Amino acid sequence: MTSTGTQPENDGVARLSSVLNKIAGGALSFSEMEGPRRELAGISSDFNGVSGAAAEKLAEALPRITDYGSRWIAARMLRDIALKNETQGAAALTALCGAVSREKDAGMRYMLCDLLRDVGLKHENLAVSAATTIAEAAGRENDIPALMSEKAALLALGLKYASAAPVAIAGLSNVMQGANAPHTSIRLSAGLRDIALQHPLFSADVIGVMADAARNGADSVTVQQITRHMTEIALNAPDVLPQAVEVASARVKSENKFENIFAWTNVLHNLSAADPALVITILKDGLASPAVMSHADKRRAYICNLSDLADTGKTESGICSGALLKALKEEPDAHHRRLIIGGLMTCVRNRINPKAIRQGLKDQLRKERDRETKDTLERALRSLGYLAPAPRLVPL
């Protein structure tokens, strides 16, 4: 004999089973489906979401339900079971994952991924499975609103749980590779940055994804935003600072667009706040490389950064002065030579021994042919005490 405590539950499961059999049987027309659909909606409104038997019935019937509204109601009931009953949550989540994989309608995929997100956010042990299914759906998604929902769901799971972060990063990276609109790439980059800031352990993975995205023919606006996000990540996680510096240096050498060159050198400049010696060494070596020496914009970017970083400290000024003196001998552009002279005088102000700098400026003065640069050299040498002060002009 059944106890009074379980009788209402058994009656509810029996009623649910009867309605699901009608809906999933395939014998009803669209007009005939309205009654069972209303009945299922009524059951869902009073559904307590704790019945294991109900979860089994719903999971079994969901693949066979062809009616759109009934399918959505059944999926919501499974979500409620997973939220309220962790014991039955895995089975309910499996049913929802299967529904996402089978679903042909983009609007339903949009909503099903939201249900998976809700379950994953509620139970950490189910978050990875939910994120994996959503990432797979996003990888083959062609509908823009559905893809936006899937990206948002992945981001939410990756931000909340470190265990789901690698899946979210891989899924968002896959979408980013196929993105052809700048605003899409920028939003994805911002989402990946947020995950890396929340879980610094995965900063190296995110920087690798961003480097690939910026390499794949990205426009200048996208590159500028990606480099900003990468800088934030590297400053937040000192362990990945050398990786970020190496990526930025490599990108400068391979870029040809003026805007992209300065975006990547700006990364180096900003990262120097955390480790100036590392960045200055990279700039010094880069300035001597053929890839930089053969490109005027790259030389100017490196020279400006070295000149600016020469004011960081005495040790850093010593490294900068050696690199700038070498560059002064080989620089073909007069404007760049004047920038180098300014950087060398910054080194002098930081108490670097002026003897080598004075000799380098003297040698350059002997062979200088540009009038403005020659005047700059003479002023610099006078300030170093090598040339006599310029004669004072007395008005007639």
XYZ file of C-alpha atoms in Angstrom:
396
model
C 0.000 0.000 0.000
C 1.417 3.428 -0.973
C 2.106 5.934 1.797
C 0.241 9.224 1.731
C 3.548 11.158 1.403
C 4.433 9.664 -1.959
C 0.931 9.382 -3.407
C 0.707 12.977 -4.763
C 4.153 12.617 -6.331
C 3.233 9.318 -7.975
C -0.007 10.817 -9.258
C 1.940 13.773 -10.694
C 4.446 11.497 -12.431
C 1.647 9.375 -13.856
C -0.112 12.472 -15.177
C 3.150 13.791 -16.645
C 3.853 10.430 -18.277
C 0.387 10.369 -19.833
C 0.759 13.866 -21.283
C 4.269 13.176 -22.596
C 3.063 10.004 -24.315
C 0.411 12.024 -26.135
C 2.836 14.761 -27.164
C 5.735 12.488 -28.141
C 3.583 9.857 -29.819
C 3.541 11.697 -33.130
C -0.133 10.936 -33.799
C -1.530 14.414 -33.052
C -1.876 17.217 -35.579
C -0.842 20.780 -34.766
C -4.373 21.773 -33.753
C -4.819 18.611 -31.679
C -1.507 19.304 -29.902
C -2.859 22.450 -28.232
C -4.687 20.581 -25.459
C -1.757 18.386 -24.336
C 0.576 21.381 -24.608
C -1.646 23.405 -22.271
C -1.806 20.468 -19.893
C 2.004 20.140 -19.889
C 2.301 23.885 -19.218
C -0.081 23.492 -16.277
C 2.011 20.658 -14.856
C 5.196 22.730 -15.229
C 3.669 25.653 -13.311
C 3.146 23.412 -10.253
C 6.311 21.394 -10.794
C 8.485 21.038 -7.684
C 11.523 19.865 -9.651
C 12.659 17.177 -7.221
C 11.252 13.991 -8.714
C 13.773 11.539 -10.120
C 11.003 9.629 -11.886
C 9.844 12.829 -13.590
C 13.396 13.500 -14.776
C 13.569 10.055 -16.382
C 10.224 10.559 -18.135
C 11.216 13.981 -19.475
C 14.678 12.843 -20.604
C 13.146 9.869 -22.415
C 10.429 11.901 -24.133
C 12.400 15.038 -25.079
C 14.130 13.567 -28.183
C 10.732 12.496 -29.573
C 8.860 15.779 -29.030
C 8.410 17.598 -32.335
C 6.082 20.354 -31.100
C 8.109 23.533 -30.532
C 6.244 24.823 -27.489
C 6.071 21.433 -25.789
C 9.774 20.878 -26.410
C 10.597 24.161 -24.715
C 8.360 23.413 -21.720
C 9.937 19.978 -21.261
C 13.445 21.460 -21.507
C 12.608 24.060 -18.854
C 11.295 21.357 -16.546
C 14.567 19.450 -16.948
C 16.465 22.640 -16.116
C 14.359 23.051 -12.956
C 15.142 19.479 -11.924
C 18.875 20.070 -12.431
C 18.769 23.312 -10.437
C 16.861 21.901 -7.460
C 18.156 18.353 -7.326
C 21.878 17.882 -7.902
C 21.481 14.099 -7.708
C 19.280 14.150 -10.802
C 21.139 17.108 -12.302
C 23.625 15.030 -14.307
C 20.867 13.050 -16.055
C 18.878 16.211 -16.743
C 21.981 17.961 -18.073
C 22.747 15.007 -20.362
C 19.248 15.253 -21.810
C 19.627 18.997 -22.388
C 23.053 18.539 -23.991
C 21.572 15.996 -26.380
C 18.745 18.400 -27.190
C 21.224 21.163 -28.095
C 23.151 18.808 -30.386
C 19.986 17.678 -32.190
C 18.173 21.009 -32.352
C 17.616 22.406 -35.853
C 15.903 25.650 -34.824
C 18.281 28.525 -34.013
C 15.863 30.172 -31.596
C 15.534 26.971 -29.599
C 19.334 26.553 -29.530
C 19.551 30.110 -28.212
C 17.237 29.258 -25.309
C 18.615 25.782 -24.630
C 22.123 27.181 -24.194
C 20.739 29.592 -21.614
C 19.295 26.606 -19.737
C 22.657 24.833 -19.844
C 24.333 27.974 -18.538
C 21.892 28.126 -15.608
C 22.648 24.524 -14.657
C 26.409 24.992 -15.009
C 26.402 28.120 -12.866
C 24.422 26.347 -10.152
C 26.567 23.209 -9.868
C 30.336 23.421 -10.407
C 30.652 19.691 -11.091
C 28.303 20.098 -14.085
C 29.865 23.318 -15.396
C 32.484 21.617 -17.589
C 29.910 19.392 -19.328
C 27.636 22.375 -19.922
C 30.504 24.505 -21.248
C 31.704 21.706 -23.544
C 28.281 21.327 -25.158
C 27.877 25.089 -25.564
C 31.369 25.403 -27.080
C 30.598 22.661 -29.598
C 27.330 24.379 -30.518
C 29.098 27.732 -30.922
C 31.700 26.150 -33.197
C 29.074 25.147 -35.752
C 26.601 27.998 -35.186
C 25.534 30.129 -38.171
C 22.779 32.171 -36.531
C 24.080 35.435 -35.071
C 21.651 35.807 -32.115
C 22.170 32.153 -31.152
C 25.937 32.599 -31.382
C 25.768 35.675 -29.152
C 23.836 33.660 -26.551
C 26.371 30.831 -26.720
C 29.316 33.224 -26.342
C 27.688 34.904 -23.350
C 26.993 31.517 -21.738
C 30.601 30.397 -22.236
C 31.910 33.631 -20.781
C 29.667 33.345 -17.712
C 30.803 29.776 -17.005
C 34.473 30.577 -17.621
C 34.349 33.569 -15.293
C 32.676 31.739 -12.422
C 34.574 28.443 -12.345
C 38.269 27.858 -13.002
C 37.456 24.271 -14.013
C 35.318 25.551 -16.905
C 37.755 28.304 -17.935
C 39.891 26.159 -20.339
C 36.769 24.976 -22.186
C 35.431 28.531 -22.364
C 38.768 29.860 -23.639
C 38.967 27.169 -26.325
C 35.363 27.769 -27.385
C 35.706 31.542 -27.574
C 39.033 31.162 -29.377
C 37.399 28.955 -31.998
C 34.690 31.554 -32.571
C 37.282 34.334 -32.662
C 39.222 32.556 -35.423
C 36.154 32.670 -37.668
C 35.053 36.199 -36.756
C 35.029 38.556 -39.731
C 33.686 41.705 -38.036
C 35.975 43.925 -35.934
C 33.417 44.471 -33.158
C 33.004 40.694 -32.777
C 36.736 40.123 -32.355
C 37.012 43.033 -29.921
C 34.172 41.731 -27.734
C 35.616 38.231 -27.722
C 39.028 39.620 -26.826
C 37.468 41.566 -23.946
C 35.733 38.406 -22.722
C 38.958 36.419 -22.832
C 40.722 39.217 -20.964
C 38.075 39.067 -18.228
C 38.583 35.308 -17.845
C 42.363 35.747 -17.632
C 42.033 38.509 -15.038
C 39.646 36.359 -13.002
C 41.790 33.207 -13.325
C 45.451 34.294 -13.847
C 46.488 30.645 -14.179
C 45.180 30.699 -17.763
C 46.773 34.018 -18.767
C 49.370 32.339 -20.986
C 46.661 30.507 -22.944
C 44.695 33.705 -23.479
C 47.760 35.643 -24.645
C 48.449 32.892 -27.186
C 44.872 33.130 -28.479
C 45.112 36.916 -28.752
C 48.413 36.728 -30.609
C 46.882 34.337 -33.148
C 43.815 36.545 -33.569
C 45.942 39.638 -34.187
C 48.080 37.722 -36.673
C 45.207 36.554 -38.863
C 44.763 39.671 -40.987
C 43.083 41.704 -38.240
C 42.345 45.349 -38.985
C 44.124 48.128 -37.120
C 41.276 48.928 -34.707
C 41.039 45.276 -33.659
C 44.807 45.031 -33.174
C 44.826 48.151 -30.990
C 42.118 46.745 -28.715
C 43.698 43.285 -28.536
C 47.057 44.787 -27.581
C 45.414 46.777 -24.784
C 43.751 43.645 -23.439
C 47.025 41.722 -23.653
C 48.816 44.461 -21.719
C 46.238 44.299 -18.913
C 46.650 40.526 -18.674
C 50.458 40.641 -18.595
C 50.532 43.353 -15.929
C 48.069 41.338 -13.825
C 50.081 38.096 -14.110
C 53.861 38.757 -13.903
C 54.616 35.137 -14.823
C 53.450 35.726 -18.405
C 55.238 39.059 -18.810
C 58.183 37.552 -20.781
C 55.718 35.774 -23.090
C 53.814 39.004 -23.765
C 57.042 40.916 -24.426
C 58.227 38.207 -26.826
C 54.891 38.173 -28.670
C 54.876 41.964 -29.032
C 58.480 42.035 -30.242
C 57.814 39.325 -32.831
C 54.698 41.108 -34.073
C 56.564 44.398 -34.519
C 59.141 42.675 -36.706
C 56.514 41.009 -38.899
C 54.025 43.902 -39.214
C 53.975 46.357 -42.095
C 51.025 48.603 -41.195
C 52.048 51.825 -39.476
C 49.164 51.671 -36.943
C 49.855 48.047 -35.999
C 53.579 48.657 -35.564
C 52.953 51.404 -33.038
C 50.197 49.406 -31.310
C 52.629 46.555 -30.614
C 55.504 48.844 -29.604
C 53.067 50.533 -27.234
C 52.616 47.129 -25.578
C 56.364 46.999 -24.985
C 56.350 50.521 -23.595
C 53.482 49.803 -21.179
C 54.991 46.510 -20.026
C 58.218 48.311 -19.164
C 56.428 49.582 -16.048
C 56.682 46.044 -14.644
C 60.143 45.057 -15.931
C 62.034 47.904 -17.644
C 65.300 45.966 -18.007
C 63.606 43.134 -19.917
C 61.817 45.485 -22.311
C 64.894 47.649 -22.903
C 66.963 44.556 -23.719
C 64.312 43.422 -26.211
C 64.253 46.887 -27.795
C 68.059 47.020 -27.973
C 68.287 43.635 -29.679
C 65.357 44.440 -31.944
C 66.826 47.731 -33.107
C 69.896 45.879 -34.345
C 67.866 43.271 -36.259
C 67.537 43.483 -40.069
C 63.722 43.360 -39.879
C 63.691 46.623 -37.911
C 66.643 48.378 -39.541
C 65.106 47.979 -42.990
C 61.805 49.656 -42.024
C 61.660 53.374 -41.133
C 58.493 53.204 -38.996
C 59.861 50.326 -36.944
C 63.161 52.136 -36.367
C 61.334 55.266 -35.250
C 59.130 53.296 -32.849
C 62.127 51.543 -31.283
C 64.164 54.757 -31.065
C 61.307 56.672 -29.397
C 60.754 53.902 -26.869
C 64.452 53.592 -26.018
C 64.731 57.377 -25.667
C 61.731 57.450 -23.356
C 62.893 54.493 -21.254
C 66.349 56.043 -20.884
C 64.804 58.123 -18.100
C 63.832 55.010 -16.085
C 67.025 54.617 -14.068
C 70.812 54.622 -14.261
C 71.187 50.941 -15.170
C 68.525 51.179 -17.854
C 70.051 54.411 -19.175
C 73.378 52.628 -19.646
C 71.743 49.953 -21.825
C 69.826 52.577 -23.798
C 72.891 54.732 -24.426
C 74.809 51.823 -25.956
C 71.916 50.908 -28.253
C 71.295 54.518 -29.291
C 74.981 55.217 -30.011
C 75.131 52.175 -32.264
C 71.918 53.236 -33.997
C 73.235 56.783 -34.502
C 76.109 55.483 -36.642
C 73.780 53.508 -38.924
C 70.608 55.637 -39.051
C 69.975 57.042 -42.566
C 67.077 59.353 -41.633
C 67.973 62.817 -40.296
C 64.815 63.129 -38.192
C 65.551 59.794 -36.544
C 69.106 60.923 -35.810
C 67.745 63.965 -33.992
C 65.481 61.697 -31.927
C 68.512 59.572 -31.035
C 70.460 62.646 -29.928
C 67.583 63.600 -27.622
C 67.622 60.105 -26.129
C 71.376 60.250 -25.563
C 71.068 63.559 -23.721
C 68.425 61.936 -21.507
C 71.019 59.283 -20.652
C 73.473 62.034 -19.699
C 70.903 63.603 -17.384
C 70.654 60.211 -15.651
C 74.368 60.492 -14.746
C 75.645 58.149 -17.411
C 79.353 58.823 -18.100
C 79.190 61.337 -20.967
C 82.597 60.454 -22.393
C 81.364 57.750 -24.802
C 78.292 59.790 -25.700
C 80.412 62.888 -26.365
C 82.738 60.894 -28.613
C 79.812 59.418 -30.533
C 78.301 62.861 -31.075
C 81.690 64.265 -32.189
C 82.104 61.479 -34.738
C 78.603 62.088 -36.050
C 79.174 65.850 -36.276
C 82.173 65.349 -38.562
C 80.117 63.442 -41.144
C 76.699 65.069 -40.651
C 75.279 66.749 -43.769
C 71.806 67.742 -42.553
C 71.796 71.347 -41.335
C 69.127 70.948 -38.633
C 70.711 67.773 -37.285
C 74.115 69.463 -37.284
C 72.704 72.309 -35.181
C 71.225 69.761 -32.774
C 74.589 68.017 -32.472
C 76.390 71.294 -31.805
C 73.923 72.282 -29.075
C 74.324 68.865 -27.450
C 78.125 69.057 -27.554
C 78.106 72.583 -26.101
C 75.996 71.360 -23.202
C 78.593 68.621 -22.674
C 81.415 71.221 -22.638
C 83.063 70.130 -25.874
C 82.333 73.171 -28.064
C 82.681 76.789 -27.064
C 79.383 78.566 -26.450
C 77.831 80.027 -29.552
C 78.745 83.682 -30.106
C 76.221 86.090 -28.708
C 74.499 88.098 -31.382
C 74.448 91.812 -30.602
C 71.761 93.721 -32.470
C 73.003 96.639 -34.551
